[in-house]
């Protein structure tokens, strides 16, 4: 192939968002994924298998040439019963849903306005996450419980001062909530052990993620396993 044609082919690949293979360079996880959400920031939460309760979280930047570069990484915890395919997950199963999701906004019991550019809601004594399947506010933040949302079926956010010191809402079952699939799935600070279905990381990592994430770059989170039907590369 003539040099001019080769250069043109490379430029077309880059314009299409495809990364040209460079000899000696390892292909990163996001470059092997079917979809990364279309933005230039991505968080991957990977577990060894669906029965795992621990794994890792890595946050990535997409460069102008299409390459994804890791900006940071941390140990992660998953649901007490491991992970489950997001499209068939059941509420109360204590599993973390796999899939690719948006990150609607951040929140926390601590003030973060000075060090994050992401939309951030401060938790108050009236802040709840409604998980009542019979409520119109299902899988939504509410300030004061609506009459149709039972406290026993919801989370009073302020009572989780450690875990929700800083958090990001994961858009699982969020845009068009399916009753019984699950509610209140977040990326948050570690508690004492495995989660009830969220993804958690150490506090220092959560601070770094919130300082890094930028709404204009359309960040997403991909949750999955290293291989198999729920492999991250499927999303």
PDB file of C-alpha atoms in Angstrom:
ATOM      1  CA  UNK A   1       0.000   0.000   0.000  1.00  0.00           C
ATOM      2  CA  UNK A   2       1.320   3.428  -0.887  1.00  0.00           C
ATOM      3  CA  UNK A   3       2.251   5.675   2.119  1.00  0.00           C
ATOM      4  CA  UNK A   4      -0.475   8.184   1.272  1.00  0.00           C
ATOM      5  CA  UNK A   5      -3.162   5.501   1.227  1.00  0.00           C
ATOM      6  CA  UNK A   6      -1.921   4.016   4.505  1.00  0.00           C
ATOM      7  CA  UNK A   7      -2.065   7.399   6.228  1.00  0.00           C
ATOM      8  CA  UNK A   8      -5.560   7.980   4.893  1.00  0.00           C
ATOM      9  CA  UNK A   9      -6.721   4.628   6.238  1.00  0.00           C
ATOM     10  CA  UNK A  10      -5.356   5.419   9.706  1.00  0.00           C
ATOM     11  CA  UNK A  11      -7.075   8.793   9.729  1.00  0.00           C
ATOM     12  CA  UNK A  12     -10.372   7.193   8.743  1.00  0.00           C
ATOM     13  CA  UNK A  13     -10.049   4.687  11.570  1.00  0.00           C
ATOM     14  CA  UNK A  14      -9.380   7.437  14.089  1.00  0.00           C
ATOM     15  CA  UNK A  15     -12.253   9.533  12.792  1.00  0.00           C
ATOM     16  CA  UNK A  16     -14.554   6.547  13.264  1.00  0.00           C
ATOM     17  CA  UNK A  17     -13.415   6.170  16.860  1.00  0.00           C
ATOM     18  CA  UNK A  18     -11.394   3.034  16.183  1.00  0.00           C
ATOM     19  CA  UNK A  19      -7.947   2.806  17.710  1.00  0.00           C
ATOM     20  CA  UNK A  20      -5.294   1.622  15.290  1.00  0.00           C
ATOM     21  CA  UNK A  21      -3.267  -1.282  16.631  1.00  0.00           C
ATOM     22  CA  UNK A  22       0.231  -0.203  17.602  1.00  0.00           C
ATOM     23  CA  UNK A  23       2.809  -3.007  17.798  1.00  0.00           C
ATOM     24  CA  UNK A  24       3.934  -3.549  21.384  1.00  0.00           C
ATOM     25  CA  UNK A  25       1.036  -1.616  22.955  1.00  0.00           C
ATOM     26  CA  UNK A  26      -1.448  -3.562  25.061  1.00  0.00           C
ATOM     27  CA  UNK A  27      -5.087  -3.003  24.153  1.00  0.00           C
ATOM     28  CA  UNK A  28      -6.838  -1.574  27.202  1.00  0.00           C
ATOM     29  CA  UNK A  29     -10.090  -2.894  28.649  1.00  0.00           C
ATOM     30  CA  UNK A  30     -12.292  -0.046  27.301  1.00  0.00           C
ATOM     31  CA  UNK A  31     -10.851  -0.611  23.813  1.00  0.00           C
ATOM     32  CA  UNK A  32     -12.077  -4.223  23.996  1.00  0.00           C
ATOM     33  CA  UNK A  33     -15.580  -3.293  25.124  1.00  0.00           C
ATOM     34  CA  UNK A  34     -18.586  -3.327  22.800  1.00  0.00           C
ATOM     35  CA  UNK A  35     -19.784   0.051  24.102  1.00  0.00           C
ATOM     36  CA  UNK A  36     -18.373   2.666  26.451  1.00  0.00           C
ATOM     37  CA  UNK A  37     -21.315   5.064  26.455  1.00  0.00           C
ATOM     38  CA  UNK A  38     -20.041   7.556  23.900  1.00  0.00           C
ATOM     39  CA  UNK A  39     -18.255   9.863  26.323  1.00  0.00           C
ATOM     40  CA  UNK A  40     -14.606  10.433  27.135  1.00  0.00           C
ATOM     41  CA  UNK A  41     -14.679   9.203  30.742  1.00  0.00           C
ATOM     42  CA  UNK A  42     -15.446   5.673  31.864  1.00  0.00           C
ATOM     43  CA  UNK A  43     -15.398   3.775  35.153  1.00  0.00           C
ATOM     44  CA  UNK A  44     -15.022   0.007  34.998  1.00  0.00           C
ATOM     45  CA  UNK A  45     -15.957  -2.162  37.970  1.00  0.00           C
ATOM     46  CA  UNK A  46     -14.647  -5.672  37.416  1.00  0.00           C
ATOM     47  CA  UNK A  47     -15.083  -8.823  39.507  1.00  0.00           C
ATOM     48  CA  UNK A  48     -13.416 -12.188  38.808  1.00  0.00           C
ATOM     49  CA  UNK A  49     -16.809 -13.918  38.541  1.00  0.00           C
ATOM     50  CA  UNK A  50     -20.492 -13.551  39.399  1.00  0.00           C
ATOM     51  CA  UNK A  51     -19.939 -15.129  42.821  1.00  0.00           C
ATOM     52  CA  UNK A  52     -17.260 -12.620  43.774  1.00  0.00           C
ATOM     53  CA  UNK A  53     -17.735  -9.933  46.386  1.00  0.00           C
ATOM     54  CA  UNK A  54     -14.454  -8.137  45.646  1.00  0.00           C
ATOM     55  CA  UNK A  55     -12.663  -6.861  42.567  1.00  0.00           C
ATOM     56  CA  UNK A  56     -11.405  -3.561  41.238  1.00  0.00           C
ATOM     57  CA  UNK A  57     -12.590  -0.197  39.985  1.00  0.00           C
ATOM     58  CA  UNK A  58     -10.605   1.713  37.366  1.00  0.00           C
ATOM     59  CA  UNK A  59     -11.387   5.128  35.938  1.00  0.00           C
ATOM     60  CA  UNK A  60     -10.329   5.952  32.397  1.00  0.00           C
ATOM     61  CA  UNK A  61      -9.838   8.958  30.113  1.00  0.00           C
ATOM     62  CA  UNK A  62     -10.334   8.738  26.363  1.00  0.00           C
ATOM     63  CA  UNK A  63      -7.678  10.723  24.519  1.00  0.00           C
ATOM     64  CA  UNK A  64      -8.290  12.572  21.215  1.00  0.00           C
ATOM     65  CA  UNK A  65      -6.618   9.748  19.282  1.00  0.00           C
ATOM     66  CA  UNK A  66      -9.165   7.268  20.667  1.00  0.00           C
ATOM     67  CA  UNK A  67      -6.874   5.601  23.197  1.00  0.00           C
ATOM     68  CA  UNK A  68      -8.160   4.957  26.699  1.00  0.00           C
ATOM     69  CA  UNK A  69      -5.715   5.648  29.528  1.00  0.00           C
ATOM     70  CA  UNK A  70      -6.221   4.686  33.167  1.00  0.00           C
ATOM     71  CA  UNK A  71      -6.431   7.704  35.481  1.00  0.00           C
ATOM     72  CA  UNK A  72      -6.649   5.669  38.687  1.00  0.00           C
ATOM     73  CA  UNK A  73      -7.628   2.351  40.215  1.00  0.00           C
ATOM     74  CA  UNK A  74      -8.757   0.965  43.570  1.00  0.00           C
ATOM     75  CA  UNK A  75      -9.942  -2.207  45.221  1.00  0.00           C
ATOM     76  CA  UNK A  76     -13.722  -2.585  45.096  1.00  0.00           C
ATOM     77  CA  UNK A  77     -16.502  -4.446  46.868  1.00  0.00           C
ATOM     78  CA  UNK A  78     -19.688  -5.818  45.340  1.00  0.00           C
ATOM     79  CA  UNK A  79     -22.951  -7.307  46.559  1.00  0.00           C
ATOM     80  CA  UNK A  80     -22.967  -9.877  49.348  1.00  0.00           C
ATOM     81  CA  UNK A  81     -24.337 -12.419  46.855  1.00  0.00           C
ATOM     82  CA  UNK A  82     -22.041 -11.363  44.025  1.00  0.00           C
ATOM     83  CA  UNK A  83     -23.204  -9.963  40.691  1.00  0.00           C
ATOM     84  CA  UNK A  84     -26.217 -10.587  38.445  1.00  0.00           C
ATOM     85  CA  UNK A  85     -27.169  -9.589  34.915  1.00  0.00           C
ATOM     86  CA  UNK A  86     -28.812  -6.185  35.218  1.00  0.00           C
ATOM     87  CA  UNK A  87     -31.685  -6.999  32.877  1.00  0.00           C
ATOM     88  CA  UNK A  88     -32.904  -9.901  35.003  1.00  0.00           C
ATOM     89  CA  UNK A  89     -31.779  -8.903  38.490  1.00  0.00           C
ATOM     90  CA  UNK A  90     -34.292  -9.103  41.349  1.00  0.00           C
ATOM     91  CA  UNK A  91     -34.706  -6.517  44.082  1.00  0.00           C
ATOM     92  CA  UNK A  92     -33.496  -7.713  47.481  1.00  0.00           C
ATOM     93  CA  UNK A  93     -31.138 -10.295  45.968  1.00  0.00           C
ATOM     94  CA  UNK A  94     -28.046  -8.554  47.399  1.00  0.00           C
ATOM     95  CA  UNK A  95     -26.412  -8.710  43.959  1.00  0.00           C
ATOM     96  CA  UNK A  96     -24.692  -5.934  42.041  1.00  0.00           C
ATOM     97  CA  UNK A  97     -26.260  -5.450  38.588  1.00  0.00           C
ATOM     98  CA  UNK A  98     -23.949  -5.849  35.613  1.00  0.00           C
ATOM     99  CA  UNK A  99     -24.194  -3.605  32.565  1.00  0.00           C
ATOM    100  CA  UNK A 100     -23.306  -0.153  31.255  1.00  0.00           C
ATOM    101  CA  UNK A 101     -24.963   2.780  33.030  1.00  0.00           C
ATOM    102  CA  UNK A 102     -24.947   6.540  33.176  1.00  0.00           C
ATOM    103  CA  UNK A 103     -24.122   8.486  36.315  1.00  0.00           C
ATOM    104  CA  UNK A 104     -27.003  10.946  36.861  1.00  0.00           C
ATOM    105  CA  UNK A 105     -25.485  12.889  39.778  1.00  0.00           C
ATOM    106  CA  UNK A 106     -23.374  12.692  42.922  1.00  0.00           C
ATOM    107  CA  UNK A 107     -24.463  13.090  46.524  1.00  0.00           C
ATOM    108  CA  UNK A 108     -23.173  12.824  50.045  1.00  0.00           C
ATOM    109  CA  UNK A 109     -23.465  13.573  53.718  1.00  0.00           C
ATOM    110  CA  UNK A 110     -20.395  15.803  53.413  1.00  0.00           C
ATOM    111  CA  UNK A 111     -20.000  18.998  51.459  1.00  0.00           C
ATOM    112  CA  UNK A 112     -18.161  18.504  48.174  1.00  0.00           C
ATOM    113  CA  UNK A 113     -18.927  21.659  46.224  1.00  0.00           C
ATOM    114  CA  UNK A 114     -15.356  22.943  46.560  1.00  0.00           C
ATOM    115  CA  UNK A 115     -13.707  19.943  44.910  1.00  0.00           C
ATOM    116  CA  UNK A 116     -16.088  18.407  42.375  1.00  0.00           C
ATOM    117  CA  UNK A 117     -17.604  19.792  39.179  1.00  0.00           C
ATOM    118  CA  UNK A 118     -20.254  17.090  39.084  1.00  0.00           C
ATOM    119  CA  UNK A 119     -23.892  17.856  39.972  1.00  0.00           C
ATOM    120  CA  UNK A 120     -23.952  17.195  43.720  1.00  0.00           C
ATOM    121  CA  UNK A 121     -26.787  16.886  46.239  1.00  0.00           C
ATOM    122  CA  UNK A 122     -26.116  17.273  49.942  1.00  0.00           C
ATOM    123  CA  UNK A 123     -27.911  14.750  52.148  1.00  0.00           C
ATOM    124  CA  UNK A 124     -30.241  16.223  54.773  1.00  0.00           C
ATOM    125  CA  UNK A 125     -32.305  14.722  57.566  1.00  0.00           C
ATOM    126  CA  UNK A 126     -35.229  14.560  55.105  1.00  0.00           C
ATOM    127  CA  UNK A 127     -33.331  12.760  52.331  1.00  0.00           C
ATOM    128  CA  UNK A 128     -34.588   9.292  51.418  1.00  0.00           C
ATOM    129  CA  UNK A 129     -34.155   6.927  48.488  1.00  0.00           C
ATOM    130  CA  UNK A 130     -37.550   5.415  47.790  1.00  0.00           C
ATOM    131  CA  UNK A 131     -37.412   1.674  47.100  1.00  0.00           C
ATOM    132  CA  UNK A 132     -41.104   0.933  47.601  1.00  0.00           C
ATOM    133  CA  UNK A 133     -42.382  -0.866  44.503  1.00  0.00           C
ATOM    134  CA  UNK A 134     -45.839   0.609  45.017  1.00  0.00           C
ATOM    135  CA  UNK A 135     -44.677   4.228  45.035  1.00  0.00           C
ATOM    136  CA  UNK A 136     -44.678   6.745  42.206  1.00  0.00           C
ATOM    137  CA  UNK A 137     -41.249   7.783  43.537  1.00  0.00           C
ATOM    138  CA  UNK A 138     -39.760   4.298  43.110  1.00  0.00           C
ATOM    139  CA  UNK A 139     -35.970   4.448  42.644  1.00  0.00           C
ATOM    140  CA  UNK A 140     -35.814   8.180  43.240  1.00  0.00           C
ATOM    141  CA  UNK A 141     -34.348  10.582  45.796  1.00  0.00           C
ATOM    142  CA  UNK A 142     -37.088  12.298  47.796  1.00  0.00           C
ATOM    143  CA  UNK A 143     -36.898  15.067  50.366  1.00  0.00           C
ATOM    144  CA  UNK A 144     -39.459  13.819  52.833  1.00  0.00           C
ATOM    145  CA  UNK A 145     -41.198  10.497  52.229  1.00  0.00           C
ATOM    146  CA  UNK A 146     -44.294  10.676  50.012  1.00  0.00           C
ATOM    147  CA  UNK A 147     -47.439   9.134  51.450  1.00  0.00           C
ATOM    148  CA  UNK A 148     -47.167   6.136  49.121  1.00  0.00           C
ATOM    149  CA  UNK A 149     -43.513   5.350  49.984  1.00  0.00           C
ATOM    150  CA  UNK A 150     -43.020   3.275  53.114  1.00  0.00           C
ATOM    151  CA  UNK A 151     -39.987   3.985  55.283  1.00  0.00           C
ATOM    152  CA  UNK A 152     -39.444   0.254  55.791  1.00  0.00           C
ATOM    153  CA  UNK A 153     -39.018  -0.087  52.025  1.00  0.00           C
ATOM    154  CA  UNK A 154     -36.636   2.858  51.625  1.00  0.00           C
ATOM    155  CA  UNK A 155     -33.215   4.119  52.679  1.00  0.00           C
ATOM    156  CA  UNK A 156     -32.870   7.086  55.008  1.00  0.00           C
ATOM    157  CA  UNK A 157     -29.648   8.338  53.446  1.00  0.00           C
ATOM    158  CA  UNK A 158     -28.369  10.274  56.440  1.00  0.00           C
ATOM    159  CA  UNK A 159     -28.170   7.087  58.524  1.00  0.00           C
ATOM    160  CA  UNK A 160     -25.367   5.807  56.277  1.00  0.00           C
ATOM    161  CA  UNK A 161     -22.901   8.544  57.154  1.00  0.00           C
ATOM    162  CA  UNK A 162     -19.833   6.463  56.310  1.00  0.00           C
ATOM    163  CA  UNK A 163     -20.977   4.816  53.079  1.00  0.00           C
ATOM    164  CA  UNK A 164     -22.745   7.889  51.724  1.00  0.00           C
ATOM    165  CA  UNK A 165     -20.168  10.426  52.765  1.00  0.00           C
ATOM    166  CA  UNK A 166     -19.556  10.671  49.019  1.00  0.00           C
ATOM    167  CA  UNK A 167     -21.350   8.730  46.298  1.00  0.00           C
ATOM    168  CA  UNK A 168     -22.397   8.622  42.662  1.00  0.00           C
ATOM    169  CA  UNK A 169     -25.841   7.461  41.583  1.00  0.00           C
ATOM    170  CA  UNK A 170     -25.546   4.553  39.132  1.00  0.00           C
ATOM    171  CA  UNK A 171     -28.268   4.777  36.508  1.00  0.00           C
ATOM    172  CA  UNK A 172     -29.398   1.157  36.896  1.00  0.00           C
ATOM    173  CA  UNK A 173     -33.182   0.828  36.445  1.00  0.00           C
ATOM    174  CA  UNK A 174     -33.349   4.606  36.576  1.00  0.00           C
ATOM    175  CA  UNK A 175     -34.691   6.111  33.353  1.00  0.00           C
ATOM    176  CA  UNK A 176     -37.683   3.754  33.067  1.00  0.00           C
ATOM    177  CA  UNK A 177     -37.829   1.918  36.395  1.00  0.00           C
ATOM    178  CA  UNK A 178     -39.088  -1.668  36.308  1.00  0.00           C
ATOM    179  CA  UNK A 179     -40.788  -2.590  39.580  1.00  0.00           C
ATOM    180  CA  UNK A 180     -39.030  -5.390  41.402  1.00  0.00           C
ATOM    181  CA  UNK A 181     -35.750  -5.074  39.517  1.00  0.00           C
ATOM    182  CA  UNK A 182     -33.979  -2.951  42.098  1.00  0.00           C
ATOM    183  CA  UNK A 183     -33.422   0.556  43.378  1.00  0.00           C
ATOM    184  CA  UNK A 184     -30.747   2.615  45.053  1.00  0.00           C
ATOM    185  CA  UNK A 185     -27.610   1.330  43.326  1.00  0.00           C
ATOM    186  CA  UNK A 186     -24.640   3.615  43.960  1.00  0.00           C
ATOM    187  CA  UNK A 187     -20.858   3.859  43.766  1.00  0.00           C
ATOM    188  CA  UNK A 188     -20.007   4.796  47.337  1.00  0.00           C
ATOM    189  CA  UNK A 189     -17.485   4.599  50.166  1.00  0.00           C
ATOM    190  CA  UNK A 190     -16.741   1.228  51.763  1.00  0.00           C
ATOM    191  CA  UNK A 191     -18.687   0.088  54.778  1.00  0.00           C
ATOM    192  CA  UNK A 192     -17.720  -2.887  56.923  1.00  0.00           C
ATOM    193  CA  UNK A 193     -17.942  -5.514  54.199  1.00  0.00           C
ATOM    194  CA  UNK A 194     -19.748  -6.466  51.014  1.00  0.00           C
ATOM    195  CA  UNK A 195     -22.582  -4.236  49.835  1.00  0.00           C
ATOM    196  CA  UNK A 196     -26.323  -4.789  49.457  1.00  0.00           C
ATOM    197  CA  UNK A 197     -25.922  -4.458  45.678  1.00  0.00           C
ATOM    198  CA  UNK A 198     -23.842  -1.332  45.181  1.00  0.00           C
ATOM    199  CA  UNK A 199     -20.175  -0.926  44.263  1.00  0.00           C
ATOM    200  CA  UNK A 200     -17.945   0.503  46.968  1.00  0.00           C
ATOM    201  CA  UNK A 201     -14.357   1.746  47.170  1.00  0.00           C
ATOM    202  CA  UNK A 202     -12.164   3.287  49.890  1.00  0.00           C
ATOM    203  CA  UNK A 203     -12.948   6.876  50.846  1.00  0.00           C
ATOM    204  CA  UNK A 204      -9.725   8.206  49.304  1.00  0.00           C
ATOM    205  CA  UNK A 205     -10.627   6.603  45.970  1.00  0.00           C
ATOM    206  CA  UNK A 206     -14.149   8.030  46.080  1.00  0.00           C
ATOM    207  CA  UNK A 207     -12.705  11.493  46.632  1.00  0.00           C
ATOM    208  CA  UNK A 208     -10.397  11.050  43.651  1.00  0.00           C
ATOM    209  CA  UNK A 209     -13.235   9.862  41.439  1.00  0.00           C
ATOM    210  CA  UNK A 210     -15.462  12.823  42.342  1.00  0.00           C
ATOM    211  CA  UNK A 211     -12.608  15.244  41.722  1.00  0.00           C
ATOM    212  CA  UNK A 212     -11.971  13.613  38.334  1.00  0.00           C
ATOM    213  CA  UNK A 213     -15.458  13.131  36.942  1.00  0.00           C
ATOM    214  CA  UNK A 214     -16.815  15.888  34.667  1.00  0.00           C
ATOM    215  CA  UNK A 215     -20.398  16.098  33.384  1.00  0.00           C
ATOM    216  CA  UNK A 216     -19.394  17.517  29.992  1.00  0.00           C
ATOM    217  CA  UNK A 217     -17.419  14.351  29.273  1.00  0.00           C
ATOM    218  CA  UNK A 218     -20.500  12.103  29.640  1.00  0.00           C
ATOM    219  CA  UNK A 219     -19.051   9.552  32.065  1.00  0.00           C
ATOM    220  CA  UNK A 220     -20.491   6.047  32.389  1.00  0.00           C
ATOM    221  CA  UNK A 221     -19.838   3.058  34.587  1.00  0.00           C
ATOM    222  CA  UNK A 222     -19.522  -0.497  33.281  1.00  0.00           C
ATOM    223  CA  UNK A 223     -19.982  -3.281  35.823  1.00  0.00           C
ATOM    224  CA  UNK A 224     -19.140  -6.876  34.980  1.00  0.00           C
ATOM    225  CA  UNK A 225     -16.878  -9.863  35.268  1.00  0.00           C
ATOM    226  CA  UNK A 226     -13.556 -10.804  33.740  1.00  0.00           C
ATOM    227  CA  UNK A 227     -15.178 -13.388  31.440  1.00  0.00           C
ATOM    228  CA  UNK A 228     -18.395 -15.252  30.710  1.00  0.00           C
ATOM    229  CA  UNK A 229     -21.904 -13.982  29.908  1.00  0.00           C
ATOM    230  CA  UNK A 230     -21.488 -10.956  32.193  1.00  0.00           C
ATOM    231  CA  UNK A 231     -17.986 -10.039  30.964  1.00  0.00           C
ATOM    232  CA  UNK A 232     -17.234  -6.315  30.804  1.00  0.00           C
ATOM    233  CA  UNK A 233     -16.273  -6.707  27.145  1.00  0.00           C
ATOM    234  CA  UNK A 234     -19.927  -7.480  26.334  1.00  0.00           C
ATOM    235  CA  UNK A 235     -21.093  -4.034  27.412  1.00  0.00           C
TER     236      UNK A 235
END
